[in-house]
Tab-separated table of C-alpha atoms in Angstrom:
chain	number	residue	atom	x	y	z
W	53	MET	CA	-40.493	77.209	-97.369
W	54	GLY	CA	-42.136	80.471	-96.173
W	55	LYS	CA	-44.528	78.109	-93.949
W	56	THR	CA	-46.832	79.994	-91.432
W	57	PHE	CA	-46.224	79.659	-87.783
W	58	SER	CA	-48.249	81.009	-84.716
W	59	GLY	CA	-46.209	84.485	-84.663
W	60	LYS	CA	-47.366	84.732	-80.807
W	61	THR	CA	-43.661	84.778	-79.735
W	62	SER	CA	-41.255	87.099	-80.223
W	63	SER	CA	-40.198	87.477	-84.139
W	64	LEU	CA	-37.033	85.715	-84.978
W	65	THR	CA	-35.577	88.225	-87.473
W	66	PRO	CA	-34.505	91.637	-85.734
W	67	MET	CA	-35.338	93.895	-88.229
W	68	PHE	CA	-39.363	92.904	-87.207
W	69	ARG	CA	-38.360	93.040	-83.267
W	70	GLU	CA	-37.554	96.442	-83.882
W	71	THR	CA	-40.863	97.487	-85.605
W	72	GLY	CA	-43.459	95.543	-83.687
W	73	TYR	CA	-43.916	93.433	-86.983
W	74	VAL	CA	-45.219	90.091	-86.042
W	75	GLU	CA	-43.855	87.496	-88.740
W	76	LYS	CA	-46.188	85.412	-90.443
W	77	THR	CA	-43.811	83.107	-92.662
W	78	THR	CA	-40.270	81.361	-91.916
W	79	PHE	CA	-38.631	83.758	-95.001
W	80	GLY	CA	-36.164	85.211	-92.538
W	81	LEU	CA	-34.851	81.808	-91.222
W	82	ASP	CA	-34.749	80.424	-95.212
W	83	PHE	CA	-32.724	82.772	-96.560
W	84	ASP	CA	-30.531	82.508	-93.025
W	85	ILE	CA	-29.751	79.244	-94.435
W	86	ALA	CA	-29.486	79.758	-98.110
W	87	ASP	CA	-27.126	82.474	-97.115
W	88	ALA	CA	-24.733	79.758	-95.776
W	89	PHE	CA	-24.455	78.419	-98.858
W	90	GLY	CA	-23.784	81.307	-101.282
W	91	GLU	CA	-25.319	83.135	-104.026
W	92	LYS	CA	-27.009	80.344	-105.580
W	93	ALA	CA	-28.913	78.990	-102.795
W	94	ILE	CA	-30.211	82.626	-102.151
W	95	LYS	CA	-31.256	82.843	-105.883
W	96	ASN	CA	-33.177	79.378	-105.624
W	97	THR	CA	-34.785	80.370	-102.013
W	98	TYR	CA	-35.765	83.414	-103.944
W	99	GLU	CA	-37.110	82.006	-106.820
W	100	ARG	CA	-38.924	78.858	-104.816
W	101	ALA	CA	-40.574	81.793	-102.022
W	102	PHE	CA	-41.735	83.968	-105.234
W	103	ASN	CA	-43.244	81.413	-107.047
W	104	GLU	CA	-44.948	79.475	-104.125
W	105	TRP	CA	-46.413	82.974	-102.678
W	106	LYS	CA	-46.610	85.434	-104.800
W	107	ASN	CA	-50.232	85.117	-105.139
W	108	ASN	CA	-50.293	85.828	-101.318
W	109	TYR	CA	-50.448	89.275	-101.002
W	110	LYS	CA	-49.395	89.429	-97.080
W	111	PHE	CA	-46.830	86.607	-97.231
W	112	PHE	CA	-45.497	88.302	-100.417
W	113	THR	CA	-45.049	91.716	-98.701
W	114	GLU	CA	-43.017	89.963	-95.877
W	115	LEU	CA	-40.715	88.135	-98.505
W	116	VAL	CA	-39.906	91.446	-99.769
W	117	MET	CA	-39.371	93.097	-96.396
W	118	VAL	CA	-37.324	90.012	-95.828
W	119	LEU	CA	-35.140	90.776	-99.039
W	120	ASN	CA	-34.838	94.642	-98.219
W	121	TYR	CA	-33.328	93.381	-94.597
W	122	LYS	CA	-31.142	90.897	-96.101
W	123	CYS	CA	-29.930	93.502	-98.157
W	124	TRP	CA	-28.816	96.221	-95.665
W	125	GLN	CA	-27.667	93.289	-93.285
W	126	TRP	CA	-24.979	92.387	-95.512
W	127	TYR	CA	-24.106	95.840	-96.470
W	128	TYR	CA	-23.228	96.618	-92.928
W	129	ARG	CA	-21.341	93.421	-92.659
W	130	GLY	CA	-19.436	94.552	-95.630
W	131	ASN	CA	-20.353	91.976	-98.265
W	132	GLN	CA	-20.901	93.993	-101.183
W	133	THR	CA	-21.546	91.346	-103.503
W	134	ILE	CA	-24.451	89.425	-101.171
W	135	SER	CA	-25.876	92.970	-100.717
W	136	LYS	CA	-26.272	93.757	-104.244
W	137	LEU	CA	-27.853	90.380	-104.888
W	138	TYR	CA	-30.387	90.790	-101.934
W	139	ALA	CA	-30.861	94.385	-103.221
W	140	ASP	CA	-31.482	93.236	-106.985
W	141	LEU	CA	-33.759	90.442	-105.697
W	142	TYR	CA	-35.941	93.122	-103.554
W	143	TYR	CA	-36.490	95.700	-106.659
W	144	LYS	CA	-37.329	92.664	-108.793
W	145	ALA	CA	-40.086	91.771	-106.247
W	146	ASP	CA	-41.047	95.406	-105.163
W	147	GLU	CA	-41.527	95.869	-109.280
W	148	TYR	CA	-43.724	92.741	-109.281
W	149	ALA	CA	-45.605	94.104	-105.995
W	150	ASN	CA	-46.383	97.762	-107.720
W	151	THR	CA	-47.323	96.180	-111.191
W	152	HIS	CA	-49.532	92.883	-109.726
W	153	LEU	CA	-50.995	94.077	-106.254
W	154	GLU	CA	-53.870	96.636	-106.562
W	155	GLY	CA	-56.584	98.324	-104.070
W	156	ASP	CA	-56.542	96.585	-100.217
W	157	GLU	CA	-53.425	94.517	-101.574
W	158	LEU	CA	-51.472	97.385	-102.839
W	159	SER	CA	-52.766	99.636	-99.510
W	160	TYR	CA	-51.560	96.676	-97.282
W	161	TYR	CA	-48.062	96.611	-99.145
W	162	TYR	CA	-47.448	100.313	-98.817
W	163	ARG	CA	-48.501	100.552	-95.355
W	164	THR	CA	-46.380	97.318	-93.986
W	165	MET	CA	-43.366	98.333	-96.142
W	166	ASP	CA	-43.528	101.955	-94.654
């Protein structure tokens, strides 16, 4: 879950292709898989990713980016239930970032999320 890869190929998540951000993890793919299995799988994927990577500010930032992307993805697909789930997870993770990251880590988070 959230394993790293070289990032030298084009990004897998469309949002990242549009912004030029090079993915560091497989979070986008992890949540794509979870989407196919529903809300419980999405929540489980979030909990596992959060618990494993919350202390790695770069990976954690990417997790929050993916949650934000997935929220909008499902909104535009017309599934308000899944969109709201991703929004709730995004706000939960963003709150964690704002209360636990400091200094250069918090600056990285804000720069990257912008």
